[in-house]
Structures are given as structure tokens and as C-alpha cells.
Amino acid sequence: MRDSISKKQECKLLPNQRIVGRWQRNSYRIIRELGYGATGTVYLAEGRGELVALKIASDSMSITSEVNVFRQFSKVQGPSLGPSFYEADDYVSAGGVYPFYVMEYINGQPFLPFLRQRGAEWTGILIVQLLKDLHQLHKAGWVFGDLKPENLLVTENPNCVRWLDVGGMTIQGRAIKEYTEFFDRGYWGLGNRKAEPSYDLFSVSMLFMNRGYPSRFEKTQEKSFTRLMTKFRQKDVIRPFEPVFRRGIEGKYKDALDMRSDLIQLLHGTTFTPKVSISVKPKTNITRREQKKIKQQQPSNPKKRRSLGVLESMLVASFILVVYILYLFGQTM
Amino acid sequence: MSKGTLRQILLLTDGCSNSGEDPVAIAALAKEEGMTVNVIGIVDNGDLGEQGISEVESIASAGGGISQIVYAKQLSQTVQMVTRKAMTQTIQGVVNKEISQILGEGKELEDLEPEKRGQLMEVVDELGETMDLDLLILVDTSASMKNKLPMVQEALIDLSVSLRSRTGNNNFALYSFPGKRKDVDKLIQWTPQFDSLSGAFKKMTISGITPTGPALQEAIRLVRKRMKKRGSDSDERFDLEEAGM
Ligand SMILES: Nc1ncnc2c1ncn2[C@@H]1O[C@H](COP(=O)(O)OP(=O)(O)OP(=O)(O)O)[C@@H](O)[C@H]1O
């Protein structure tokens, strides 16, 4: 009986396929696959007159768990606590009954690639944003759990972090439902796996670390705390954040707001070396002060300036090319 | 108030059984007695082989549990995940039975409206968090396992960290097989947590035989003994009504 649920064939949907919910009778047209995880596949779809993200699964248990979390939040959801939830339903096909749910489509860039193109201060800024949302979540009695870059997207205009994947969200006081070792304080021997705000703040600290070590690393025989601190100091892009990182992994912050104000303080008092590839910097979201700074730093030597100009236009050209390829790709999918 | 106890046997092995009763049959017996058998097969130098893999899967399937084949390095995350998943699965199994009683034979979760499904799932989550767990861990200590034991030790401490974060009570016991004179040897008796396992694996015997079946049988006896001692009523593992259904 149990087996019939877990062993069911995975449900694959094709572009332009139409699916209608068995209970609500709403119809959705699949556009393309966005990705898949342990509990199901997420598609970009069109329905209710807009673009939506539709997650479909073969296992109704875990997807129901996710829907439960969403339902809890539709009550408290502010403008940016994760994607908004629209509805849950079942798709009945010849292969069986497949539960699915529909949520807001978040159009954004993955967290680390976004940061890679920008100066170190951006890591701080996005995390300041994230901490505000986390605080809302904690106030509502929940903990994010599986906080990692793969579960974060950065939207354009304005650049904002949003989170995805509510699968790990846990009611405070319970045991964390889902985690990833690198971001888990239990793995590093620096705490338990009880869902409490400090659990998330540890993971937030490890987001900084991951920015410095994109392929992550494992624990060794060495004492974790010492090792993490040493590793952190070795990377220029993250070193300025050391005091905040440290308090985060030590569990010293009272709550997310506490960590946030500490980080804001730090951002104000630190000069970050700007990235050289100015052309990739987004035009929006640069404060006037920063713009001035960039101008000042531009070389006055005309020769040098020209070569930079050439580089710049090359970068712009390749950027446009990439966008164009992506566009074509999107068309054919 | 206790909501009942989940009883699991976790088998860690890297090879095929080669002595005594068929472990698959014994696992089926465990299931009949209301226990769950989970199996983790450790592949490192490819010593598990196709036959080993299929045995790992068959034991878990007969024992109503979950199996997973992993490299020793990934053991920590796997051990805790398999344990947690199996707990949920057991609870879900009971809930599903309940559903077919309410809705009629052959009906499943999908026959409930999504909203009702959600309420049921909440109960499953709640039970997984609050039910007690008796977990007997059975570690294969045949010769080829020797270099994997440090990783096993680490994974078990990690498991203890995970489970201790739950609200429900946990009790662990650690046995190795084959034993010196008997089928299994006790390494650590029932305890609420593993603080340190250093030294636990020191006294075990390294052997060429892998009597998985007899070892499982002994494990069932040990879990049953504990069950009786704690005076648990009948074989009802938990009561849905009590849990607010
Ligand atoms: N609301 C959304 N908007 C845009 N993209 C989304 C949305 N939800 C999911 N995705 C994309 O789909 C991918 C898969 O999502 P999903 O939540 O299933 O992934 P996961 O984190 O791997 O999950 P799981 O918990 O199931 O292992 C994500 O990595 C993301 O790129």
C-alpha cells in the first residue's frame, strides 16, 4: 500500500501540455521545466492569467508537507517571504494520480553566480535583506532549516533575495527536517539540530563561507571552530565579514535582527575593494555615492582607459550574446 | 503522555550474508512483530557486489524499511536520513491503513481532498516528532569492515545529535556481529544517547563469516525483550485517536 505511493512512476510533463486539477478544475499550460528535487519536478507554467511555478510529485506525502508549510504562511506572508502559494490539486493521468501545487514564479538568478559578478559588499547587502525575511519567519514561529545558496534566487530591478524550497521549514522546537551538511551546525559539532533561530543564523554565516569557497569543504580531525575561522580569514572576498561570521557560528546573536544590525554596522564601516569588471555591474541599485566612487577610480590615463573601454565593450558584447542565446533557448524549449 | 514507540533495527553491512538463516525471511518476521528493518550497504572497494546490493534491498523491503547504498564518507547524512524517513514511513503506513478503513478498501491518500490530506500529514509530522524510538543498531564487523568503522562511529554520533533534537525519547543499543561466541556481541546497551563511541568497537571480533540472518534474529529478540520489560500493552504501536485524529 505504501509502496504504491512511493514507487509510482515519476510524472514528466511536456511543453505546451495542459493539465487540469481534479478538485479545483483550474487549467495550466506547461512552458518548460525549471528544475527538480527529491520531492518532485518544478515547471514554469501559465495559468490564472500569469506565469506560475508548478511543482508536481509522485509522492503525495512529502508534497503535502510542503503545502502545509505554505498554507501556514499564506496567513503571515509579507511581500517577500518565499514564493506566494496559490493552490494545491491533483493531476489525473493514465499513469495515476499526481498531486501538484501552484506558486508564484520567481524570476531570478542563482545566488552565488549573481555574487560572483559583483564586489564583496554585495554579499553583505543580500544577506542583510535575507536576515530581515528570516526574522519575519522566526517571529511566526518557524525556522528555515535547509538554508543554502541553491535555495535562494536574486531578482532584478530591484535586486532582492527571495527564497525557494520550503521543504526544510520546521516549527520551532522540533528537530530540523532537512539540512545540508556544510550549513549544518550539527555536522560541524557546533550545536544541535533543534529548530531555533540560531540554527538558521549559523547557516547564514556559512553562506559567507560558501561565497569564499564555492565548492565547499569537509570537516577534518581538526577542531571545527578553529578550522572554520582560519579558512574564513584566508579569502579576501569574505575576510571583512569575519566578526559577523564568527558571532553567527558561535550562536551569539539573539535573533536575526541582531545579526542584521551588526552586519549593517560593518558594511558602513568597511571599504570594499571594488571589482574591476565594471561593465557587468548593474546600472540600477548603485547608490550615488558608489557611482561617484567608481568614477573616481577610473584611470585618468587615456591609453589605459581606451583598453578598458575595449574590454568593456567586449564584455558587453559577450553579455548580449549570452542573453540572446538564453532567449533563443527559452523560445525553443 | 507517551504516544507509543517506534521500533527499528538498523543494519550496517558491506557484504553478503554467508552463514545461517536467510536474513530476508528474518526481516519479514521482524515486520510481523511491528518492527522496521532498515539497511545501509556500504560500498567502498566495490566489495558489496550486485548480489550484496540486492540482498540489502530485499532485507529492507521485507522488513518494511528503507535501504540505501552509500560510500562510507556519506554515512553520517544517510544514517540519520534513513532513520527519520523510516519513522515517517511507518507512521504513514498506519495512517494509510486508517484511511482505507474510513474511505473503504483500496482507497489512498489521494482520494482525500488536498485540504484534508494536509491535516492528516500534520498528524504524521507531529507523531514523527513526539513518538519514542527504540533503535537497535547492528554493525557488521567482518574483516572488510575494519577500515570503515571510524566512519560508522562518526555517523552514529551524528544520528544521536539528530534524534536528540526531537521531542520524543530515544533509546539506542549497539551490537556487532558476528560475536565471539554468540551470533551478536553487545557493544553498548540501551542508552538515551551516544556521547562517545570511542572504544566501543575495540572489543569486537574480526571474522570472515557474515551471519546476517542469525544476527537479525537475535536483534529481534533483544527488541522484543525490551518491549516486554517496558510493559507495553498489546502490539498496538500507537493510537491515532490519542494523537488527535
Ligand atoms: N517558485 C519558483 N520560482 C522559480 N523557480 C523555482 C520555483 N520553485 C522552484 N524553482 C526551481 O526549481 C528547482 C527545483 O525546486 P525544488 O524546490 O523541487 O528543489 P530542491 O531544492 O532540489 O527540492 P527538494 O526539497 O525537493 O529536494 C529549484 O532549484 C529552482 O531552480
Coordinates of C-alpha atoms and ligand atoms in Angstrom, one line a residue:
Chain A
M1 CA 0.0 0.0 0.0
R2 CA 2.8 2.3 1.0
D3 CA 4.8 1.0 -2.0
S4 CA 2.1 2.0 -4.4
I5 CA 2.7 5.6 -3.4
S6 CA 6.4 5.7 -3.3
K7 CA 7.2 3.5 -6.2
K8 CA 4.9 5.2 -8.7
Q9 CA 6.4 6.4 -11.9
E10 CA 7.7 10.0 -11.9
C11 CA 5.4 12.4 -13.7
K12 CA 7.1 14.1 -16.7
L13 CA 5.2 16.9 -18.3
L14 CA 5.9 18.3 -21.8
P15 CA 6.0 21.9 -23.0
N16 CA 2.5 23.0 -24.1
Q17 CA 0.9 20.2 -22.3
R18 CA -2.3 21.3 -20.5
I19 CA -3.2 20.0 -17.1
V20 CA -6.4 20.4 -15.2
G21 CA -6.8 20.0 -11.5
R22 CA -9.2 17.4 -10.4
W23 CA -10.6 19.3 -7.5
Q24 CA -10.4 23.0 -8.4
R25 CA -10.6 22.5 -12.2
N26 CA -8.1 25.2 -13.0
S27 CA -6.1 24.7 -16.1
Y28 CA -2.4 25.2 -16.6
R29 CA -0.2 25.2 -19.7
I30 CA 3.3 23.9 -19.1
I31 CA 6.1 26.1 -20.6
R32 CA 9.3 24.4 -19.5
E33 CA 11.0 22.6 -16.7
L34 CA 12.6 24.8 -14.1
G35 CA 14.3 22.1 -12.1
Y36 CA 13.8 19.1 -9.9
G37 CA 14.5 17.9 -6.4
A38 CA 13.9 15.0 -4.1
T39 CA 10.2 15.6 -3.8
G40 CA 9.2 16.5 -7.4
T41 CA 9.7 18.5 -10.5
V42 CA 9.0 22.2 -10.9
Y43 CA 7.7 23.6 -14.1
L44 CA 7.2 27.1 -15.4
A45 CA 3.6 27.2 -16.4
E46 CA 0.9 29.6 -17.5
G47 CA -2.5 29.8 -15.8
R48 CA -4.7 32.2 -13.9
G49 CA -3.6 34.7 -16.5
E50 CA 0.0 34.8 -15.4
L51 CA 3.2 32.8 -15.2
V52 CA 3.4 30.4 -12.3
A53 CA 5.7 27.8 -10.9
L54 CA 4.0 24.3 -10.7
K55 CA 5.5 21.5 -8.6
I56 CA 4.3 18.0 -9.3
A57 CA 5.2 14.9 -7.4
S58 CA 4.7 11.2 -7.4
D59 CA 4.8 11.1 -3.6
S60 CA 1.8 12.8 -2.1
M61 CA 3.2 12.7 1.4
S62 CA 6.2 15.0 1.1
I63 CA 4.5 17.3 -1.2
T64 CA 1.6 17.6 1.2
S65 CA 4.0 18.5 3.9
E66 CA 5.3 21.4 1.7
V67 CA 1.8 22.5 1.0
N68 CA 1.1 22.6 4.8
V69 CA 4.0 24.9 5.3
F70 CA 2.7 27.2 2.5
R71 CA -0.7 27.2 4.0
Q72 CA 0.7 28.3 7.3
F73 CA 2.4 31.2 5.6
S74 CA -0.4 32.4 3.4
K75 CA -1.6 33.9 6.7
V76 CA 1.6 35.7 7.6
Q77 CA 3.2 36.2 4.2
G78 CA 4.7 39.5 3.7
P79 CA 5.8 40.8 0.3
S80 CA 8.8 38.6 0.1
L81 CA 8.7 35.6 2.4
G82 CA 9.3 32.9 -0.2
P83 CA 7.0 32.4 -3.2
S84 CA 3.3 33.0 -2.6
F85 CA 1.2 29.9 -2.6
Y86 CA -1.8 29.7 -5.0
E87 CA -3.4 26.3 -4.8
A88 CA -2.9 22.5 -4.4
D89 CA -4.6 20.0 -6.5
D90 CA -4.2 16.6 -8.3
Y91 CA -3.5 15.8 -11.9
V92 CA -5.2 12.6 -13.0
S93 CA -3.5 10.9 -15.9
A94 CA -3.4 7.4 -17.3
G95 CA -0.3 6.7 -15.2
G96 CA -2.0 7.6 -11.9
V97 CA -2.9 10.5 -9.7
Y98 CA -0.2 13.1 -9.3
P99 CA -0.5 15.7 -6.6
F100 CA 0.8 19.2 -7.5
Y101 CA 0.8 22.7 -6.2
V102 CA 1.0 26.1 -7.8
M103 CA 3.0 29.0 -6.5
E104 CA 4.4 32.3 -7.6
Y105 CA 7.1 32.1 -10.2
I106 CA 10.2 33.8 -9.1
N107 CA 12.3 35.1 -12.0
G108 CA 15.8 35.4 -10.7
Q109 CA 19.4 34.5 -10.8
P110 CA 21.0 31.9 -8.6
F111 CA 22.7 33.4 -5.5
L112 CA 26.4 32.6 -6.0
P113 CA 26.6 33.3 -9.7
F114 CA 25.0 36.7 -9.0
L115 CA 27.6 37.5 -6.4
R116 CA 30.5 36.3 -8.5
Q117 CA 30.0 39.1 -10.9
R118 CA 29.9 41.7 -8.2
G119 CA 32.0 43.3 -5.4
A120 CA 32.3 41.8 -2.0
E121 CA 29.8 44.3 -0.5
W122 CA 27.0 42.7 -2.4
T123 CA 27.3 39.5 -0.3
G124 CA 26.7 41.7 2.7
I125 CA 23.8 43.5 1.2
L126 CA 21.9 40.4 0.1
I127 CA 22.4 38.9 3.5
V128 CA 21.1 42.0 5.2
Q129 CA 17.9 41.5 3.1
L130 CA 17.7 37.8 3.9
L131 CA 18.0 38.4 7.6
K132 CA 15.0 40.7 7.5
D133 CA 12.9 38.0 6.0
L134 CA 14.3 35.4 8.3
H135 CA 13.3 37.5 11.2
Q136 CA 9.8 37.6 10.0
L137 CA 9.8 33.8 9.6
H138 CA 11.2 33.3 13.1
K139 CA 8.7 35.6 14.6
A140 CA 6.0 33.5 13.0
G141 CA 7.4 30.5 14.9
W142 CA 9.3 28.8 12.1
V143 CA 12.9 28.1 11.2
F144 CA 14.1 27.8 7.6
G145 CA 16.2 24.7 8.1
D146 CA 17.9 24.0 4.8
L147 CA 19.4 27.4 4.1
K148 CA 21.9 27.3 1.3
P149 CA 22.6 29.2 -2.0
E150 CA 20.6 26.7 -4.1
N151 CA 17.5 27.7 -2.3
L152 CA 18.0 31.4 -2.9
L153 CA 17.3 33.5 -6.0
V154 CA 18.1 37.1 -6.7
T155 CA 15.6 39.1 -8.7
E156 CA 16.3 42.0 -11.0
N157 CA 15.1 45.6 -10.6
P158 CA 15.4 45.9 -7.7
N159 CA 17.9 43.2 -6.8
C160 CA 16.3 41.3 -4.0
V161 CA 16.9 37.9 -2.4
R162 CA 14.0 35.5 -2.4
W163 CA 13.9 32.0 -1.1
L164 CA 12.6 28.8 -2.5
D165 CA 12.0 25.3 -1.3
V166 CA 10.0 25.3 1.9
G167 CA 10.7 21.6 2.3
G168 CA 13.1 22.2 5.2
M169 CA 11.0 24.6 7.1
T170 CA 10.4 23.4 10.6
I171 CA 8.2 24.6 13.5
Q172 CA 10.4 26.0 16.3
G173 CA 11.3 23.5 19.0
R174 CA 11.1 20.4 16.7
A175 CA 14.0 18.6 15.0
I176 CA 15.2 20.2 11.8
K177 CA 13.5 18.4 8.9
E178 CA 16.1 18.8 6.2
Y179 CA 19.6 20.1 6.1
T180 CA 22.8 20.2 4.1
E181 CA 26.0 19.3 6.0
F182 CA 28.1 22.3 5.1
F183 CA 25.4 24.6 6.5
D184 CA 24.5 22.4 9.5
R185 CA 25.9 23.2 12.9
G186 CA 25.4 19.6 14.0
Y187 CA 27.8 18.4 11.2
W188 CA 30.5 20.8 12.5
G189 CA 29.9 19.7 16.1
L190 CA 28.9 23.3 16.9
G191 CA 25.4 22.7 18.1
N192 CA 22.3 20.5 17.9
R193 CA 19.6 20.2 15.2
K194 CA 16.8 21.8 17.1
A195 CA 14.8 24.2 15.1
E196 CA 15.6 27.6 16.7
P197 CA 16.6 30.9 15.1
S198 CA 20.3 30.4 15.9
Y199 CA 20.2 27.3 13.8
D200 CA 19.4 29.5 10.7
L201 CA 21.9 32.2 11.7
F202 CA 24.7 29.6 11.7
S203 CA 23.7 28.7 8.1
V204 CA 23.7 32.4 7.2
S205 CA 27.3 32.6 8.4
M206 CA 28.1 29.6 6.2
L207 CA 26.6 31.4 3.2
F208 CA 29.5 33.9 3.6
M209 CA 31.9 30.9 3.8
N210 CA 30.4 29.4 0.7
R211 CA 30.9 32.6 -1.2
G212 CA 34.7 32.3 -0.4
Y213 CA 34.7 28.5 -1.1
P214 CA 32.3 27.8 -3.9
S215 CA 33.0 24.1 -3.9
R216 CA 32.8 24.0 -0.1
F217 CA 35.0 21.6 2.0
E218 CA 34.6 18.9 4.6
K219 CA 35.4 18.6 8.3
T220 CA 38.7 17.1 9.4
Q221 CA 40.1 15.9 12.6
E222 CA 41.0 19.5 13.5
K223 CA 38.7 21.4 15.8
S224 CA 35.9 22.7 13.7
F225 CA 35.7 26.2 15.1
T226 CA 39.4 26.9 14.7
R227 CA 39.4 25.4 11.2
L228 CA 36.4 27.5 10.1
M229 CA 37.9 30.7 11.4
T230 CA 41.2 30.0 9.7
K231 CA 39.6 29.1 6.4
F232 CA 37.4 32.3 6.6
R233 CA 40.4 34.6 7.0
Q234 CA 42.2 33.1 4.0
K235 CA 39.8 34.5 1.5
D236 CA 39.8 38.2 0.6
V237 CA 36.2 38.4 -0.6
I238 CA 34.8 37.4 2.8
R239 CA 37.5 38.4 5.3
P240 CA 35.9 41.8 6.0
F241 CA 32.8 39.9 7.3
E242 CA 34.8 37.9 9.9
P243 CA 33.3 39.4 13.1
V244 CA 29.7 38.8 11.9
F245 CA 30.6 35.3 10.7
R246 CA 32.2 34.5 14.0
R247 CA 29.3 35.5 16.1
G248 CA 26.9 33.7 13.8
I249 CA 28.7 30.4 14.2
E250 CA 29.2 30.9 17.9
G251 CA 25.4 31.3 18.3
K252 CA 26.0 34.7 19.9
Y253 CA 23.2 36.6 18.1
K254 CA 19.9 37.0 20.0
D255 CA 17.9 37.0 16.8
A256 CA 18.1 37.7 13.0
L257 CA 17.6 41.4 13.5
D258 CA 20.6 41.5 15.9
M259 CA 22.8 39.9 13.3
R260 CA 21.3 42.2 10.7
S261 CA 22.1 45.4 12.5
D262 CA 25.6 44.2 13.3
L263 CA 26.1 43.5 9.6
I264 CA 24.8 46.9 8.6
Q265 CA 27.2 48.5 11.0
L266 CA 30.0 46.5 9.5
L267 CA 29.0 47.4 5.9
H268 CA 29.0 51.1 6.8
G269 CA 32.5 51.0 8.4
T270 CA 34.2 49.0 5.7
T271 CA 35.6 49.9 2.4
F272 CA 35.4 47.1 0.0
T273 CA 37.8 46.9 -3.0
P274 CA 35.5 47.2 -6.0
K275 CA 35.6 44.5 -8.6
V276 CA 37.4 45.5 -11.8
S277 CA 34.8 44.3 -14.3
I278 CA 32.8 47.5 -14.0
S279 CA 30.8 46.7 -17.1
V280 CA 29.0 43.9 -15.6
K281 CA 27.8 46.0 -12.7
P282 CA 24.2 46.6 -12.9
K283 CA 23.2 50.1 -13.7
T284 CA 20.4 50.1 -11.1
N285 CA 20.9 49.7 -7.5
I286 CA 24.2 51.6 -7.2
T287 CA 23.9 54.4 -4.8
R288 CA 25.1 57.8 -5.9
R289 CA 28.0 57.6 -3.6
E290 CA 29.1 54.3 -5.1
Q291 CA 28.8 55.7 -8.6
K292 CA 31.0 58.5 -7.7
K293 CA 33.5 56.2 -6.2
I294 CA 33.6 54.2 -9.4
K295 CA 34.1 57.3 -11.5
Q296 CA 36.9 58.4 -9.3
Q297 CA 38.7 55.1 -9.5
Q298 CA 38.6 55.1 -13.3
P299 CA 42.1 55.6 -14.6
S300 CA 42.9 59.1 -15.9
N301 CA 45.5 57.8 -18.3
P302 CA 43.7 57.9 -21.7
K303 CA 45.6 55.0 -23.2
K304 CA 44.7 52.7 -20.3
R305 CA 41.2 54.0 -20.4
R306 CA 40.8 53.0 -24.0
S307 CA 41.9 49.5 -23.4
L308 CA 39.5 49.3 -20.6
G309 CA 36.8 50.6 -23.0
V310 CA 37.6 47.8 -25.4
L311 CA 37.4 45.3 -22.7
E312 CA 34.2 46.8 -21.6
S313 CA 32.6 46.6 -25.0
M314 CA 33.8 43.1 -25.4
L315 CA 32.2 42.2 -22.1
V316 CA 29.0 43.9 -23.1
A317 CA 29.0 42.1 -26.4
S318 CA 29.5 38.7 -24.9
F319 CA 26.9 39.5 -22.3
I320 CA 24.4 40.4 -25.0
L321 CA 25.3 37.2 -26.8
V322 CA 24.7 35.1 -23.7
V323 CA 21.3 36.8 -23.2
Y324 CA 20.4 36.2 -26.8
I325 CA 21.3 32.5 -26.6
L326 CA 19.3 32.3 -23.5
Y327 CA 16.4 34.0 -25.2
L328 CA 16.6 31.5 -28.2
F329 CA 16.9 28.7 -25.7
G330 CA 13.8 29.9 -24.0
Q331 CA 11.9 30.1 -27.3
T332 CA 12.7 26.6 -28.4
M333 CA 12.1 25.0 -25.0
Chain B
M1 CA 1.9 11.2 27.9
S2 CA 3.6 8.8 25.6
K3 CA 2.2 8.3 22.1
G4 CA 3.8 4.9 21.7
T5 CA 7.1 3.7 20.5
L6 CA 8.5 3.1 17.1
R7 CA 10.9 0.1 16.9
Q8 CA 13.7 -0.1 14.4
I9 CA 16.6 -2.2 13.7
L10 CA 19.3 -0.6 11.6
L11 CA 21.7 -2.9 9.9
L12 CA 25.1 -1.6 8.6
T13 CA 26.9 -4.0 6.4
D14 CA 29.3 -4.2 3.4
G15 CA 28.8 -7.7 2.2
C16 CA 26.6 -10.6 1.7
S17 CA 25.5 -12.9 4.4
N18 CA 27.2 -16.3 4.1
S19 CA 26.0 -18.3 7.1
G20 CA 22.8 -19.2 8.8
E21 CA 19.2 -18.4 8.1
D22 CA 18.1 -16.2 5.2
P23 CA 18.1 -12.6 6.5
V24 CA 15.3 -11.7 4.2
A25 CA 13.0 -14.2 5.9
I26 CA 14.0 -13.0 9.3
A27 CA 13.4 -9.4 8.3
A28 CA 9.9 -10.3 7.2
L29 CA 9.4 -11.8 10.7
A30 CA 10.5 -8.5 12.3
K31 CA 7.9 -6.7 10.3
E32 CA 5.2 -9.0 11.5
E33 CA 6.2 -8.2 15.0
G34 CA 5.8 -4.5 14.4
M35 CA 9.4 -3.6 13.9
T36 CA 11.1 -2.0 11.0
V37 CA 14.4 -3.1 9.5
N38 CA 16.5 -0.6 7.7
V39 CA 19.7 -1.5 5.9
I40 CA 22.6 0.6 4.8
G41 CA 25.0 -1.1 2.5
I42 CA 28.5 0.4 2.4
V43 CA 30.4 0.2 -0.8
D44 CA 34.0 1.3 -0.7
N45 CA 36.2 -1.0 -2.7
G46 CA 33.3 -2.4 -4.6
D47 CA 33.1 -5.4 -2.2
L48 CA 29.4 -5.3 -2.0
G49 CA 28.7 -6.5 -5.5
E50 CA 25.4 -7.0 -7.2
Q51 CA 24.4 -9.8 -5.0
G52 CA 25.1 -7.8 -1.9
I53 CA 23.2 -4.8 -3.2
S54 CA 20.2 -7.0 -4.0
E55 CA 20.3 -8.6 -0.5
V56 CA 20.4 -5.1 1.2
E57 CA 17.3 -4.1 -0.8
S58 CA 15.5 -7.3 -0.1
I59 CA 16.1 -7.3 3.6
A60 CA 14.8 -3.7 4.0
S61 CA 11.8 -4.3 1.7
A62 CA 10.9 -7.4 3.7
G63 CA 11.4 -5.6 6.9
G64 CA 9.1 -2.7 5.9
G65 CA 12.1 -0.3 6.0
I66 CA 14.4 1.7 3.8
S67 CA 17.7 0.7 2.2
Q68 CA 20.4 2.8 0.9
I69 CA 23.8 2.0 -0.7
V70 CA 26.5 4.6 0.2
Y71 CA 30.1 5.3 0.3
A72 CA 31.5 5.3 3.9
K73 CA 32.1 9.0 3.6
Q74 CA 28.4 9.8 3.2
L75 CA 27.4 7.6 6.0
S76 CA 26.5 10.4 8.5
Q77 CA 23.8 12.0 6.5
T78 CA 22.5 8.8 5.2
V79 CA 22.1 7.1 8.6
Q80 CA 20.1 9.9 10.0
M81 CA 18.0 10.4 6.9
V82 CA 17.2 6.7 6.6
T83 CA 16.1 6.6 10.2
R84 CA 13.9 9.6 10.0
K85 CA 12.4 8.6 6.7
A86 CA 11.6 5.1 8.0
M87 CA 9.9 6.6 11.1
T88 CA 7.7 8.7 8.9
Q89 CA 7.0 5.8 6.6
T90 CA 5.9 3.6 9.5
I91 CA 3.5 6.2 10.8
Q92 CA 2.3 6.9 7.3
G93 CA 1.7 3.2 6.8
V94 CA -0.6 3.2 9.8
V95 CA -2.3 6.3 8.7
N96 CA -2.9 4.9 5.3
K97 CA -4.5 1.8 6.8
E98 CA -6.7 4.1 8.8
I99 CA -7.7 5.9 5.6
S100 CA -8.8 2.8 3.8
Q101 CA -10.8 1.9 6.9
I102 CA -12.6 5.3 6.7
L103 CA -12.9 5.5 2.9
G104 CA -13.1 1.9 2.0
E105 CA -10.8 -0.7 0.7
G106 CA -8.2 0.3 -1.9
K107 CA -8.6 4.0 -1.2
E108 CA -5.5 6.0 -0.6
L109 CA -4.4 9.4 0.5
E110 CA -5.0 10.8 -3.0
D111 CA -8.7 10.1 -2.6
L112 CA -8.9 12.7 0.1
E113 CA -9.3 16.4 -0.7
P114 CA -5.9 18.2 -0.6
E115 CA -7.0 20.1 2.4
K116 CA -7.9 17.0 4.4
R117 CA -4.7 15.4 3.3
G118 CA -2.8 18.4 4.8
Q119 CA -4.4 17.8 8.2
L120 CA -3.5 14.1 8.1
M121 CA 0.0 15.0 7.2
E122 CA 0.3 17.3 10.1
V123 CA -0.6 14.4 12.4
V124 CA 2.1 12.3 10.7
D125 CA 4.7 15.1 11.3
E126 CA 3.6 15.6 14.8
L127 CA 3.9 11.9 15.6
G128 CA 7.3 11.7 14.0
E129 CA 8.4 14.4 16.3
T130 CA 6.9 13.2 19.5
M131 CA 6.9 9.4 19.4
D132 CA 9.5 7.4 21.3
L133 CA 12.0 5.5 19.3
D134 CA 13.9 2.3 20.2
L135 CA 16.7 1.8 17.8
L136 CA 18.9 -1.3 17.8
I137 CA 22.0 -0.8 15.6
L138 CA 23.6 -3.9 14.2
V139 CA 27.0 -3.4 12.8
D140 CA 28.7 -6.0 10.6
T141 CA 32.3 -6.4 11.8
S142 CA 33.6 -8.9 9.3
A143 CA 37.1 -8.2 8.2
S144 CA 36.4 -5.9 5.3
M145 CA 34.5 -3.5 7.6
K146 CA 37.5 -2.7 9.7
N147 CA 38.6 0.5 8.0
K148 CA 35.1 1.7 7.8
L149 CA 34.4 1.6 11.5
P150 CA 35.7 5.1 12.3
M151 CA 33.1 6.4 9.8
V152 CA 30.4 4.2 11.3
Q153 CA 31.2 5.6 14.7
E154 CA 31.0 9.2 13.5
A155 CA 27.7 8.5 11.7
L156 CA 26.2 7.1 14.9
I157 CA 27.2 10.1 17.0
D158 CA 25.7 12.3 14.3
L159 CA 22.5 10.2 14.4
S160 CA 22.3 10.7 18.1
V161 CA 22.6 14.5 17.6
S162 CA 19.8 14.5 15.1
L163 CA 17.4 12.3 17.1
R164 CA 18.1 14.1 20.4
S165 CA 16.8 17.3 18.8
R166 CA 13.4 15.7 18.7
T167 CA 10.8 15.9 21.4
G168 CA 10.2 12.2 21.8
N169 CA 12.5 9.9 23.7
N170 CA 15.1 7.8 22.0
N171 CA 16.9 4.7 23.1
F172 CA 19.8 3.2 21.3
A173 CA 21.6 -0.1 21.6
L174 CA 24.7 -1.1 19.6
Y175 CA 25.5 -4.7 18.7
S176 CA 28.1 -6.2 16.4
F177 CA 28.1 -9.4 14.5
P178 CA 29.5 -12.0 14.3
G179 CA 30.1 -12.2 18.0
K180 CA 32.9 -14.0 19.8
R181 CA 30.8 -17.0 20.9
K182 CA 27.2 -15.9 20.1
D183 CA 25.7 -14.5 16.9
V184 CA 26.0 -10.9 18.2
D185 CA 28.0 -9.1 20.8
K186 CA 26.7 -6.3 22.8
L187 CA 28.9 -3.2 22.4
I188 CA 26.6 -0.6 24.2
Q189 CA 23.4 -1.4 25.9
W190 CA 20.2 0.6 25.8
T191 CA 21.1 4.3 26.3
P192 CA 19.3 7.6 25.5
Q193 CA 22.2 8.9 23.6
F194 CA 25.6 8.1 22.2
D195 CA 28.0 10.6 23.7
S196 CA 31.2 8.9 22.9
L197 CA 31.7 5.7 21.0
S198 CA 35.4 5.8 21.2
G199 CA 36.5 2.4 22.3
A200 CA 33.1 0.8 21.5
F201 CA 34.4 -1.0 18.5
K202 CA 37.6 -2.1 20.2
K203 CA 36.4 -5.3 21.7
M204 CA 34.8 -6.7 18.6
T205 CA 36.0 -9.7 16.8
I206 CA 37.0 -9.6 13.2
S207 CA 35.9 -12.6 11.3
G208 CA 35.5 -14.0 7.8
I209 CA 31.9 -15.0 8.2
T210 CA 28.8 -12.8 7.9
P211 CA 25.8 -14.5 9.6
T212 CA 23.4 -11.7 8.9
G213 CA 20.3 -13.8 9.4
P214 CA 21.1 -15.2 12.8
A215 CA 22.3 -11.7 13.9
L216 CA 18.9 -10.2 12.9
Q217 CA 17.1 -12.9 14.7
E218 CA 19.0 -12.1 17.9
A219 CA 18.3 -8.4 17.3
I220 CA 14.6 -9.1 17.1
R221 CA 14.7 -11.0 20.4
L222 CA 16.5 -8.1 22.1
V223 CA 14.0 -5.5 20.9
R224 CA 11.1 -7.8 21.9
K225 CA 12.7 -8.3 25.3
R226 CA 12.9 -4.6 25.9
M227 CA 9.3 -4.2 24.7
K228 CA 8.0 -6.7 27.3
K229 CA 10.1 -5.2 30.0
R230 CA 8.6 -1.8 29.4
G231 CA 5.2 -3.4 29.8
S232 CA 3.9 -2.1 26.5
D233 CA 0.3 -3.1 26.0
S234 CA -0.6 -5.4 23.1
D235 CA 1.1 -4.8 19.8
E236 CA -0.7 -1.5 19.2
R237 CA 2.2 0.7 18.4
F238 CA 0.4 3.9 18.8
D239 CA -3.0 5.2 19.0
L240 CA -4.2 7.6 16.3
E241 CA -7.2 8.8 18.3
E242 CA -4.9 9.8 21.1
A243 CA -2.9 11.8 18.7
G244 CA -5.8 13.9 17.9
M245 CA -7.3 12.1 14.9
Ligands
LIG1 N1 8.7 29.4 -7.2 C1 9.7 29.2 -8.1 N2 10.1 30.1 -9.0 C2 11.1 29.8 -9.8 N3 11.9 28.7 -9.8 C3 11.6 27.7 -8.9 C4 10.5 27.9 -8.0 N4 10.4 26.8 -7.2 C5 11.4 26.0 -7.6 N5 12.1 26.5 -8.7 C6 13.2 25.9 -9.4 O1 13.1 24.5 -9.4 C7 14.2 23.9 -8.8 C8 13.7 22.7 -8.0 O2 12.9 23.1 -7.0 P1 12.7 22.2 -5.7 O3 12.1 23.0 -4.6 O4 12.0 21.0 -6.1 O5 14.1 21.8 -5.5 P2 15.0 21.3 -4.4 O6 15.5 22.4 -3.6 O7 16.0 20.4 -5.1 O8 14.0 20.5 -3.6 P3 13.8 19.2 -2.8 O9 13.5 19.7 -1.5 O10 12.5 18.6 -3.5 O11 15.0 18.4 -2.9 C9 14.8 24.9 -7.9 O12 16.2 24.7 -7.8 C10 14.5 26.2 -8.7 O13 15.5 26.5 -9.6

